[in-house]
Coordinates of N, CA and C and ligand atoms in Angstrom, one line a residue:
M1 N -2.4 17.3 -5.7 CA -2.5 16.0 -6.2 C -2.7 16.0 -7.7
K2 N -1.9 15.2 -8.3 CA -2.0 15.0 -9.7 C -2.8 13.8 -10.0
I3 N -3.7 13.8 -10.9 CA -4.6 12.6 -11.2 C -4.3 12.2 -12.7
I4 N -4.0 10.9 -12.8 CA -3.8 10.3 -14.2 C -5.0 9.4 -14.4
E5 N -5.7 9.6 -15.5 CA -6.8 8.7 -15.8 C -6.3 7.5 -16.6
A6 N -6.6 6.3 -16.2 CA -6.3 5.1 -16.9 C -7.5 4.5 -17.5
K7 N -7.4 3.8 -18.6 CA -8.5 3.2 -19.3 C -9.2 2.2 -18.4
D8 N -8.4 1.3 -17.8 CA -9.0 0.2 -17.0 C -8.0 -0.3 -16.1
Y9 N -8.3 -1.4 -15.4 CA -7.3 -1.9 -14.4 C -6.0 -2.2 -15.0
Q10 N -5.9 -2.9 -16.1 CA -4.7 -3.2 -16.7 C -3.9 -2.0 -17.1
D11 N -4.5 -1.0 -17.6 CA -3.9 0.2 -18.0 C -3.3 1.0 -16.7
M12 N -4.1 1.0 -15.7 CA -3.7 1.6 -14.4 C -2.4 0.9 -13.9
S13 N -2.4 -0.4 -14.0 CA -1.3 -1.2 -13.5 C -0.1 -1.0 -14.3
K14 N -0.3 -0.8 -15.7 CA 0.8 -0.6 -16.6 C 1.5 0.8 -16.3
I15 N 0.6 1.8 -16.1 CA 1.1 3.1 -15.9 C 1.9 3.2 -14.6
A16 N 1.3 2.5 -13.5 CA 2.0 2.5 -12.2 C 3.3 1.8 -12.2
A17 N 3.3 0.6 -12.9 CA 4.5 -0.2 -13.0 C 5.6 0.7 -13.7
A18 N 5.3 1.3 -14.8 CA 6.3 2.1 -15.6 C 6.8 3.2 -14.7
Y19 N 5.9 3.8 -13.9 CA 6.3 4.9 -13.0 C 7.4 4.4 -12.0
I20 N 7.1 3.2 -11.4 CA 8.0 2.6 -10.4 C 9.3 2.2 -11.0
I21 N 9.2 1.6 -12.2 CA 10.4 1.1 -12.8 C 11.4 2.3 -13.1
K22 N 10.8 3.4 -13.6 CA 11.6 4.6 -13.9 C 12.3 5.1 -12.6
K23 N 11.6 5.1 -11.5 CA 12.1 5.5 -10.2 C 13.3 4.6 -9.8
V24 N 13.1 3.3 -10.0 CA 14.1 2.3 -9.6 C 15.3 2.5 -10.4
N25 N 15.1 2.7 -11.7 CA 16.3 2.9 -12.6 C 17.0 4.2 -12.3
E26 N 16.3 5.2 -11.9 CA 16.9 6.5 -11.5 C 17.7 6.4 -10.2
N27 N 17.1 5.6 -9.3 CA 17.8 5.4 -8.0 C 17.7 4.0 -7.6
P28 N 18.8 3.2 -7.9 CA 18.7 1.8 -7.6 C 18.7 1.5 -6.1
K29 N 18.9 2.5 -5.3 CA 18.9 2.2 -3.8 C 17.6 2.8 -3.2
I30 N 16.6 2.9 -4.1 CA 15.3 3.5 -3.6 C 14.7 2.7 -2.5
K31 N 14.0 3.4 -1.6 CA 13.3 2.8 -0.5 C 11.8 2.9 -0.9
L32 N 11.2 1.7 -1.2 CA 9.8 1.7 -1.7 C 8.9 1.3 -0.5
G33 N 7.8 2.0 -0.4 CA 6.7 1.6 0.5 C 5.7 0.8 -0.3
L34 N 5.3 -0.4 0.1 CA 4.5 -1.3 -0.7 C 3.1 -1.6 0.0
A35 N 2.2 -1.8 -0.9 CA 0.8 -2.1 -0.4 C 0.3 -3.5 -0.8
T36 N -0.7 -4.0 -0.1 CA -1.3 -5.3 -0.5 C -2.7 -5.0 -0.9
G37 N -3.5 -6.1 -0.9 CA -4.9 -6.0 -1.3 C -5.0 -6.4 -2.8
G38 N -6.2 -6.2 -3.4 CA -6.4 -6.6 -4.8 C -5.8 -5.6 -5.7
T39 N -5.8 -4.4 -5.4 CA -5.4 -3.3 -6.3 C -4.0 -3.4 -6.9
P40 N -3.0 -3.6 -6.1 CA -1.6 -3.6 -6.6 C -1.1 -4.9 -7.3
I41 N -1.9 -5.9 -7.3 CA -1.5 -7.2 -7.9 C -1.0 -7.1 -9.3
G42 N -1.8 -6.3 -10.1 CA -1.5 -6.1 -11.5 C -0.1 -5.4 -11.7
V43 N 0.1 -4.4 -10.8 CA 1.4 -3.7 -10.8 C 2.5 -4.7 -10.6
Y44 N 2.4 -5.5 -9.5 CA 3.5 -6.4 -9.2 C 3.7 -7.4 -10.3
S45 N 2.7 -7.8 -11.0 CA 2.8 -8.7 -12.1 C 3.6 -8.1 -13.2
K46 N 3.4 -6.8 -13.4 CA 4.1 -6.1 -14.5 C 5.6 -5.8 -14.1
L47 N 5.8 -5.6 -12.8 CA 7.2 -5.4 -12.4 C 8.0 -6.7 -12.6
I48 N 7.3 -7.8 -12.4 CA 7.9 -9.2 -12.6 C 8.3 -9.4 -14.1
S49 N 7.3 -9.1 -14.9 CA 7.5 -9.3 -16.4 C 8.7 -8.4 -16.8
D50 N 8.7 -7.1 -16.3 CA 9.7 -6.2 -16.8 C 11.1 -6.7 -16.3
H51 N 11.1 -7.2 -15.0 CA 12.4 -7.7 -14.5 C 12.9 -8.9 -15.4
Q52 N 12.0 -9.8 -15.8 CA 12.4 -10.9 -16.6 C 12.8 -10.5 -18.0
E53 N 12.0 -9.5 -18.6 CA 12.3 -9.2 -20.0 C 13.4 -8.1 -20.1
N54 N 13.4 -7.1 -19.2 CA 14.4 -6.0 -19.3 C 15.5 -6.0 -18.3
G55 N 15.4 -6.8 -17.3 CA 16.4 -6.9 -16.3 C 16.5 -5.8 -15.3
T56 N 15.4 -5.1 -15.1 CA 15.4 -4.1 -14.0 C 15.8 -4.8 -12.7
S57 N 16.7 -4.2 -12.0 CA 17.3 -4.9 -10.9 C 16.8 -4.3 -9.6
Y58 N 16.5 -5.1 -8.6 CA 16.0 -4.7 -7.3 C 17.1 -5.1 -6.2
Q59 N 18.3 -5.4 -6.6 CA 19.4 -5.8 -5.7 C 19.6 -4.9 -4.6
S60 N 19.5 -3.6 -4.9 CA 19.8 -2.6 -3.8 C 18.6 -1.9 -3.3
V61 N 17.4 -2.4 -3.7 CA 16.2 -1.7 -3.3 C 15.8 -2.2 -1.9
T62 N 15.2 -1.3 -1.1 CA 14.7 -1.7 0.2 C 13.2 -1.5 0.2
T63 N 12.4 -2.3 0.8 CA 10.9 -2.1 0.8 C 10.4 -2.2 2.2
F64 N 9.3 -1.4 2.4 CA 8.6 -1.4 3.7 C 7.1 -1.6 3.4
N65 N 6.5 -2.6 3.9 CA 5.1 -2.7 3.6 C 4.3 -2.0 4.7
L66 N 3.1 -1.6 4.2 CA 2.2 -0.8 5.1 C 1.7 -1.5 6.3
D67 N 1.4 -2.8 6.2 CA 0.6 -3.4 7.3 C 0.7 -4.9 7.3
E68 N 0.2 -5.5 8.4 CA 0.2 -6.9 8.5 C -0.9 -7.3 9.5
Y69 N -1.6 -8.4 9.3 CA -2.6 -8.9 10.2 C -1.9 -9.4 11.5
V70 N -2.5 -9.2 12.6 CA -2.0 -9.7 13.9 C -2.5 -11.2 14.0
G71 N -1.6 -12.0 14.4 CA -2.0 -13.4 14.7 C -1.6 -14.4 13.5
L72 N -1.2 -13.8 12.4 CA -0.8 -14.7 11.3 C 0.8 -14.8 11.2
T73 N 1.3 -16.0 11.0 CA 2.7 -16.1 10.8 C 3.0 -15.7 9.3
G74 N 4.3 -15.5 9.0 CA 4.6 -15.1 7.7 C 4.4 -16.1 6.6
D75 N 4.3 -17.4 7.0 CA 4.0 -18.4 6.0 C 2.5 -18.8 5.9
H76 N 1.7 -18.0 6.6 CA 0.2 -18.2 6.5 C -0.2 -17.6 5.1
V77 N -1.1 -18.4 4.4 CA -1.4 -17.9 3.0 C -2.1 -16.5 3.0
N78 N -2.7 -16.1 4.1 CA -3.4 -14.8 4.1 C -2.5 -13.7 4.8
S79 N -1.3 -14.1 5.2 CA -0.5 -13.0 5.7 C 0.0 -12.1 4.6
Y80 N 0.3 -10.9 4.9 CA 0.8 -10.0 3.9 C 2.3 -10.3 3.5
R81 N 3.0 -10.9 4.4 CA 4.4 -11.4 4.1 C 4.2 -12.5 3.0
Y82 N 3.3 -13.4 3.1 CA 3.1 -14.4 2.2 C 2.7 -13.8 0.8
Y83 N 1.8 -12.9 0.9 CA 1.3 -12.2 -0.3 C 2.4 -11.6 -1.1
M84 N 3.3 -10.9 -0.4 CA 4.4 -10.2 -1.0 C 5.4 -11.1 -1.6
N85 N 5.7 -12.2 -0.9 CA 6.6 -13.2 -1.4 C 6.1 -13.8 -2.7
V86 N 4.8 -14.2 -2.7 CA 4.2 -14.9 -3.8 C 4.0 -14.0 -5.0
N87 N 3.5 -12.7 -4.7 CA 3.1 -11.8 -5.8 C 4.3 -11.0 -6.3
L88 N 5.4 -10.9 -5.6 CA 6.5 -10.1 -6.1 C 7.9 -10.6 -5.7
F89 N 8.2 -10.7 -4.4 CA 9.6 -10.9 -4.0 C 10.2 -12.1 -4.6
N90 N 9.5 -13.2 -4.6 CA 10.0 -14.5 -5.1 C 10.4 -14.5 -6.6
H91 N 10.0 -13.4 -7.3 CA 10.2 -13.4 -8.7 C 11.1 -12.3 -9.2
I92 N 11.6 -11.5 -8.3 CA 12.6 -10.5 -8.7 C 13.9 -10.7 -7.9
D93 N 14.9 -9.9 -8.2 CA 16.2 -10.2 -7.6 C 16.4 -9.4 -6.3
I94 N 15.3 -9.0 -5.6 CA 15.4 -8.3 -4.4 C 16.0 -9.2 -3.3
Q95 N 16.8 -8.6 -2.4 CA 17.3 -9.3 -1.2 C 16.3 -9.4 -0.2
K96 N 15.8 -10.6 0.2 CA 14.7 -10.7 1.1 C 15.0 -10.0 2.4
N97 N 16.2 -10.0 2.8 CA 16.5 -9.3 4.1 C 16.4 -7.7 4.0
N98 N 16.2 -7.3 2.8 CA 15.9 -5.8 2.6 C 14.4 -5.6 2.4
T99 N 13.6 -6.6 2.7 CA 12.1 -6.4 2.5 C 11.5 -6.5 4.0
F100 N 10.9 -5.4 4.3 CA 10.4 -5.3 5.7 C 8.9 -5.2 5.7
I101 N 8.3 -6.0 6.6 CA 6.8 -6.0 6.8 C 6.7 -6.2 8.3
P102 N 5.7 -5.5 9.0 CA 5.6 -5.7 10.4 C 5.3 -7.2 10.7
R103 N 5.8 -7.7 11.8 CA 5.5 -9.1 12.2 C 4.2 -9.2 13.0
G104 N 3.3 -10.0 12.4 CA 2.0 -10.1 13.1 C 2.0 -11.3 14.1
D105 N 3.1 -12.0 14.2 CA 3.1 -13.2 15.1 C 3.9 -13.0 16.3
V106 N 4.2 -11.8 16.7 CA 5.1 -11.6 17.8 C 4.3 -11.5 19.1
D107 N 4.9 -11.7 20.3 CA 4.2 -11.7 21.6 C 3.9 -10.2 21.9
D108 N 4.9 -9.4 21.7 CA 4.7 -8.0 22.1 C 4.4 -7.1 20.8
V109 N 3.2 -7.0 20.5 CA 2.8 -6.3 19.3 C 3.1 -4.8 19.4
L110 N 2.9 -4.2 20.6 CA 3.2 -2.8 20.7 C 4.7 -2.5 20.5
K111 N 5.5 -3.4 21.0 CA 7.0 -3.2 20.7 C 7.3 -3.3 19.2
E112 N 6.6 -4.3 18.6 CA 6.8 -4.4 17.2 C 6.4 -3.1 16.4
C113 N 5.4 -2.5 16.8 CA 5.0 -1.2 16.2 C 6.1 -0.2 16.4
D114 N 6.5 0.0 17.6 CA 7.6 1.0 17.8 C 8.9 0.6 17.0
D115 N 9.2 -0.6 17.0 CA 10.4 -1.1 16.3 C 10.3 -0.8 14.8
Y116 N 9.1 -1.0 14.3 CA 8.9 -0.8 12.8 C 9.0 0.7 12.5
E117 N 8.4 1.5 13.3 CA 8.5 2.9 13.1 C 10.0 3.4 13.1
Q118 N 10.7 2.8 14.1 CA 12.1 3.2 14.2 C 13.0 2.7 13.1
L119 N 12.6 1.5 12.6 CA 13.3 0.9 11.5 C 13.2 1.8 10.2
I120 N 12.0 2.3 10.0 CA 11.8 3.2 8.8 C 12.6 4.5 9.0
A121 N 12.6 5.0 10.2 CA 13.4 6.2 10.5 C 14.9 6.0 10.4
N122 N 15.3 4.8 10.8 CA 16.8 4.5 10.7 C 17.2 4.4 9.3
H123 N 16.3 4.0 8.4 CA 16.6 4.0 6.9 C 16.3 5.4 6.3
K124 N 16.1 6.4 7.1 CA 15.9 7.7 6.6 C 14.6 7.9 5.7
G125 N 13.6 7.1 6.0 CA 12.3 7.2 5.4 C 12.1 6.6 4.1
I126 N 10.9 6.7 3.6 CA 10.5 6.0 2.3 C 10.5 7.1 1.2
D127 N 11.0 6.6 0.1 CA 11.1 7.6 -1.1 C 9.8 7.6 -1.8
L128 N 9.3 6.4 -2.1 CA 8.0 6.3 -2.9 C 7.1 5.3 -2.2
Q129 N 5.9 5.8 -1.8 CA 5.0 4.9 -1.2 C 3.8 4.6 -2.1
L130 N 3.6 3.3 -2.4 CA 2.4 2.9 -3.2 C 1.3 2.6 -2.2
L131 N 0.1 3.2 -2.6 CA -1.1 3.0 -1.7 C -2.3 2.6 -2.5
G132 N -3.1 1.8 -1.8 CA -4.5 1.6 -2.3 C -5.4 2.3 -1.4
I133 N -6.7 2.2 -1.5 CA -7.6 2.9 -0.7 C -8.8 2.0 -0.4
G134 N -9.3 2.0 0.9 CA -10.5 1.3 1.2 C -11.7 2.1 0.8
A135 N -12.8 1.5 0.7 CA -14.0 2.2 0.3 C -14.4 3.3 1.4
N136 N -14.0 3.0 2.6 CA -14.3 4.0 3.7 C -13.1 5.0 3.8
G137 N -12.2 5.0 2.8 CA -11.1 6.0 2.8 C -9.9 5.5 3.6
H138 N -9.9 4.3 4.1 CA -8.7 3.9 4.8 C -7.5 3.7 3.9
I139 N -6.3 4.1 4.5 CA -5.1 3.8 3.8 C -4.2 3.0 4.8
G140 N -3.5 2.0 4.2 CA -2.9 1.0 5.1 C -4.1 0.4 5.8
F141 N -4.1 0.3 7.1 CA -5.2 -0.1 7.9 C -5.7 1.0 8.8
N142 N -5.4 2.2 8.4 CA -5.8 3.4 9.2 C -7.3 3.6 8.9
E143 N -8.1 3.2 9.9 CA -9.6 3.3 9.7 C -10.0 4.8 10.0
P144 N -11.3 5.1 9.6 CA -11.8 6.5 9.9 C -11.6 6.8 11.4
G145 N -11.2 8.0 11.6 CA -11.0 8.5 13.0 C -9.6 8.4 13.5
T146 N -8.7 7.7 12.7 CA -7.3 7.6 13.1 C -6.7 9.0 13.1
S147 N -5.9 9.3 14.1 CA -5.2 10.6 14.1 C -4.3 10.8 12.9
F148 N -4.3 11.9 12.3 CA -3.4 12.2 11.2 C -1.9 12.2 11.6
D149 N -1.7 12.3 12.9 CA -0.3 12.2 13.4 C 0.2 10.8 13.8
S150 N -0.7 9.9 13.6 CA -0.3 8.5 14.1 C 0.9 7.9 13.5
E151 N 1.6 7.2 14.3 CA 2.8 6.4 13.9 C 2.3 4.9 13.8
T152 N 3.3 4.0 13.5 CA 2.9 2.6 13.3 C 2.2 2.1 14.6
H153 N 1.0 1.5 14.5 CA 0.2 1.2 15.7 C -0.6 0.0 15.4
L154 N -1.2 -0.5 16.5 CA -2.1 -1.6 16.5 C -3.5 -1.1 16.2
V155 N -4.2 -1.8 15.3 CA -5.6 -1.3 15.0 C -6.6 -2.5 15.2
Q156 N -7.8 -2.1 15.5 CA -8.9 -3.0 15.6 C -9.6 -2.8 14.2
L157 N -9.7 -3.8 13.4 CA -10.3 -3.7 12.1 C -11.8 -3.5 12.2
T158 N -12.3 -2.6 11.3 CA -13.8 -2.3 11.3 C -14.5 -3.5 10.7
P159 N -15.7 -3.7 11.0 CA -16.5 -4.8 10.4 C -16.5 -4.7 8.8
S160 N -16.5 -3.4 8.3 CA -16.6 -3.2 6.9 C -15.3 -3.7 6.2
T161 N -14.2 -3.4 6.9 CA -12.9 -3.8 6.3 C -12.7 -5.3 6.3
R162 N -13.1 -5.9 7.5 CA -13.0 -7.4 7.6 C -13.9 -8.0 6.5
K163 N -15.1 -7.4 6.3 CA -16.0 -8.0 5.3 C -15.4 -7.8 3.9
A164 N -14.8 -6.7 3.6 CA -14.2 -6.4 2.3 C -13.0 -7.4 2.0
N165 N -12.3 -7.7 3.1 CA -11.1 -8.6 2.9 C -11.4 -10.1 3.0
A166 N -12.7 -10.4 3.4 CA -13.1 -11.8 3.6 C -13.0 -12.6 2.3
R167 N -13.0 -11.8 1.2 CA -12.9 -12.5 -0.1 C -11.5 -13.3 -0.3
F168 N -10.5 -12.9 0.5 CA -9.2 -13.6 0.4 C -9.2 -14.8 1.4
F169 N -10.1 -14.9 2.2 CA -10.2 -16.0 3.2 C -11.3 -17.0 2.9
T170 N -11.3 -18.1 3.6 CA -12.4 -19.0 3.3 C -13.7 -18.6 4.0
S171 N -13.6 -17.9 5.1 CA -14.8 -17.4 5.8 C -14.5 -16.1 6.5
L172 N -15.6 -15.3 6.8 CA -15.4 -14.0 7.5 C -14.8 -14.2 8.9
E173 N -15.2 -15.3 9.5 CA -14.7 -15.6 10.9 C -13.1 -15.7 10.9
E174 N -12.6 -16.2 9.8 CA -11.1 -16.3 9.7 C -10.3 -15.0 9.6
V175 N -11.0 -14.0 9.2 CA -10.3 -12.7 9.0 C -9.9 -12.2 10.4
P176 N -8.6 -11.9 10.6 CA -8.2 -11.4 11.9 C -8.9 -10.1 12.2
T177 N -9.0 -9.9 13.5 CA -9.7 -8.7 14.0 C -8.8 -7.5 14.2
K178 N -7.5 -7.8 14.2 CA -6.5 -6.8 14.5 C -5.4 -6.8 13.5
A179 N -4.7 -5.6 13.4 CA -3.6 -5.5 12.4 C -2.6 -4.5 13.0
I180 N -1.4 -4.6 12.4 CA -0.4 -3.5 12.7 C -0.3 -2.7 11.4
T181 N -0.4 -1.4 11.5 CA -0.3 -0.6 10.3 C 0.7 0.6 10.5
M182 N 1.4 1.0 9.5 CA 2.0 2.3 9.5 C 0.9 3.3 9.8
G183 N 1.3 4.3 10.6 CA 0.3 5.3 10.8 C 0.1 6.3 9.7
I184 N -0.8 7.2 9.8 CA -1.0 8.2 8.8 C 0.2 9.1 8.7
G185 N 0.7 9.5 9.9 CA 1.9 10.3 10.0 C 3.1 9.6 9.4
T186 N 3.2 8.3 9.5 CA 4.3 7.6 8.9 C 4.2 7.7 7.4
I187 N 3.0 7.4 6.9 CA 2.7 7.5 5.4 C 3.0 8.9 4.9
M188 N 2.6 9.9 5.6 CA 2.8 11.3 5.2 C 4.3 11.7 5.1
K189 N 5.1 11.0 5.9 CA 6.5 11.3 5.8 C 7.2 10.8 4.6
S190 N 6.5 9.9 3.8 CA 7.1 9.5 2.5 C 7.4 10.7 1.6
K191 N 8.5 10.6 0.9 CA 8.8 11.8 0.0 C 7.7 11.9 -1.1
E192 N 7.3 10.8 -1.6 CA 6.3 10.8 -2.7 C 5.3 9.6 -2.5
I193 N 4.1 9.9 -3.0 CA 3.0 8.8 -2.8 C 2.3 8.6 -4.2
L194 N 2.1 7.3 -4.4 CA 1.4 6.9 -5.7 C 0.2 6.1 -5.2
L195 N -1.0 6.7 -5.4 CA -2.2 6.1 -5.0 C -3.0 5.5 -6.2
L196 N -3.3 4.2 -6.1 CA -4.0 3.5 -7.1 C -5.5 3.3 -6.7
I197 N -6.4 3.7 -7.7 CA -7.8 3.5 -7.4 C -8.5 2.9 -8.6
S198 N -9.1 1.8 -8.4 CA -9.7 1.1 -9.5 C -11.1 0.5 -9.2
G199 N -12.0 0.7 -10.1 CA -13.3 0.0 -10.0 C -14.4 0.9 -9.4
E200 N -15.6 0.5 -9.8 CA -16.8 1.2 -9.4 C -17.0 1.3 -7.9
Q201 N -16.5 0.2 -7.3 CA -16.7 0.2 -5.8 C -15.8 1.2 -5.1
K202 N -14.9 1.8 -5.8 CA -14.1 2.9 -5.2 C -14.5 4.3 -5.7
R203 N -15.5 4.4 -6.4 CA -15.9 5.6 -7.0 C -16.2 6.7 -6.0
E204 N -17.0 6.3 -5.0 CA -17.4 7.3 -3.9 C -16.2 7.7 -3.2
A205 N -15.2 6.8 -2.9 CA -14.0 7.1 -2.2 C -13.2 8.2 -2.9
L206 N -13.1 8.0 -4.2 CA -12.3 8.9 -5.1 C -13.0 10.3 -5.1
K207 N -14.3 10.2 -5.2 CA -15.1 11.5 -5.3 C -14.9 12.3 -4.0
R208 N -15.0 11.5 -2.8 CA -14.9 12.2 -1.5 C -13.4 12.7 -1.4
L209 N -12.5 12.0 -1.9 CA -11.1 12.4 -1.8 C -10.9 13.7 -2.5
V210 N -11.4 13.8 -3.7 CA -11.2 14.9 -4.6 C -12.0 16.1 -4.2
T211 N -13.3 15.9 -3.8 CA -14.2 17.0 -3.5 C -14.4 17.3 -2.0
G212 N -14.0 16.4 -1.2 CA -14.4 16.6 0.3 C -13.3 17.4 1.0
N213 N -13.6 17.6 2.3 CA -12.6 18.3 3.2 C -11.6 17.3 3.7
V214 N -10.5 17.9 4.2 CA -9.5 17.1 4.9 C -10.0 16.9 6.3
D215 N -10.3 15.6 6.6 CA -11.0 15.3 7.9 C -10.6 13.9 8.3
E216 N -10.4 13.7 9.6 CA -10.0 12.4 10.1 C -11.0 11.3 9.9
S217 N -12.3 11.8 9.6 CA -13.3 10.7 9.3 C -13.1 10.1 8.0
F218 N -12.2 10.6 7.2 CA -11.9 10.1 5.9 C -10.3 10.1 5.7
P219 N -9.7 9.0 6.2 CA -8.2 9.1 6.4 C -7.4 9.5 5.1
A220 N -7.8 9.1 3.9 CA -7.1 9.4 2.7 C -7.1 10.9 2.4
S221 N -8.1 11.7 3.0 CA -8.2 13.1 2.7 C -6.9 13.9 3.1
I222 N -6.1 13.3 4.0 CA -4.9 14.0 4.4 C -3.9 14.1 3.2
L223 N -4.0 13.2 2.3 CA -3.1 13.2 1.1 C -3.1 14.5 0.4
K224 N -4.3 15.2 0.5 CA -4.4 16.5 -0.1 C -3.3 17.5 0.4
S225 N -2.8 17.3 1.6 CA -1.8 18.2 2.1 C -0.4 17.7 2.0
H226 N -0.3 16.6 1.2 CA 1.1 16.1 0.9 C 1.5 16.8 -0.4
P227 N 2.8 17.2 -0.4 CA 3.2 18.0 -1.6 C 3.4 17.2 -2.9
Y228 N 3.5 15.8 -2.8 CA 3.9 15.1 -4.0 C 3.1 13.8 -4.1
V229 N 1.8 13.9 -4.5 CA 0.9 12.7 -4.6 C 0.4 12.6 -6.0
T230 N 0.6 11.4 -6.6 CA 0.0 11.1 -7.9 C -1.1 10.0 -7.7
I231 N -2.2 10.3 -8.2 CA -3.3 9.3 -8.2 C -3.4 8.7 -9.6
I232 N -3.4 7.4 -9.7 CA -3.7 6.8 -11.0 C -5.0 6.0 -10.8
A233 N -6.1 6.5 -11.5 CA -7.4 5.9 -11.3 C -7.9 5.5 -12.6
D234 N -8.7 4.4 -12.6 CA -9.3 4.0 -13.9 C -10.6 4.6 -14.2
K235 N -11.1 4.5 -15.4 CA -12.4 5.1 -15.8 C -13.5 4.7 -14.9
A236 N -13.6 3.4 -14.5 CA -14.7 3.0 -13.7 C -14.7 3.7 -12.3
A237 N -13.5 4.0 -11.8 CA -13.5 4.7 -10.5 C -13.7 6.2 -10.7
I238 N -13.3 6.8 -11.8 CA -13.4 8.2 -12.0 C -14.9 8.5 -12.5
A239 N -15.4 7.7 -13.3 CA -16.8 7.8 -13.8 C -17.0 9.3 -14.3
D240 N -18.0 10.0 -13.8 CA -18.3 11.3 -14.3 C -17.7 12.4 -13.5
L241 N -16.8 12.0 -12.6 CA -16.1 13.0 -11.8 C -15.2 13.8 -12.7
K242 N -15.3 15.1 -12.6 CA -14.4 16.0 -13.4 C -13.2 16.2 -12.6
V243 N -12.1 15.6 -13.1 CA -10.8 15.8 -12.3 C -9.9 16.9 -12.9
H244 N -9.3 17.6 -12.0 CA -8.4 18.7 -12.4 C -7.0 18.4 -11.9
C245 N -6.1 18.3 -12.7 CA -4.7 18.0 -12.3 C -4.1 19.2 -11.6
Ligands
LIG1 C1 -6.7 -3.4 2.6 C2 -5.3 -3.0 2.9 C3 -5.0 -1.7 2.2 C4 -5.6 -1.7 0.9 C5 -7.1 -1.6 1.0 C6 -7.8 -1.7 -0.3 O1 -7.4 -3.7 3.8 N1 -4.9 -3.0 4.2 O2 -3.6 -1.5 2.2 O3 -5.1 -0.6 0.1 O4 -7.5 -2.4 2.0 O5 -7.8 -3.1 -0.7 P1 -8.2 -3.6 -2.2 O6 -7.0 -3.1 -3.1 O7 -8.2 -5.0 -2.1 O8 -9.4 -2.9 -2.5

């Protein structure tokens, strides 16, 4: 794992956006894996500015999002489809039918999981996967204890994750209890991974990731065995951790 230290959230977002833009320019047909949550919003905002100012094109780019809440339609303000449309897709020239996110409003959720895994495979996998991390080490919605071999599956969200995400809803009760997520095995099949870590509240997670063992109790630890992972972390997350690239 290579670790890049950013000054702060804005700097982390700038470095990550530049990284993605370079990859898109090198391969206009790149397949990007995208994440939601608070962390990548700054990156998306910089991708939009760059598209408007420099014309970077997403016409031929395909995207796959990590996860979606079960029970929310794509036009619900808290669905990840809505988040992606509002924070990125509506402002760049990507073709919406090339943007894939699991559907959380289907009758047969298990079939949706299988279909999503197959869809990624049919596209011959993800070239660059953007990731955030939960304080408990979750990636996507893969909570501690998830098998490292898991494919796209249905998850029961932990109380801590629901509580962490309640800030985007009007109350904790409104936060869905289930989600569909790419599995850890799915994520690990990506050719390259870019992990963003920002803020004091992620300090312990970063420390455990760097210094701890590879263990299913801390899902992100598997990233240590991926050949091509870059972490961009800000000073607040790195703190006094001595990182070695
Ligand atoms: C959420 C998402 C993850 C995200 C993580 C951290 O629950 N499912 O994909 O990376 O938790 O979120 P945030 O960036 O808001 O801290």
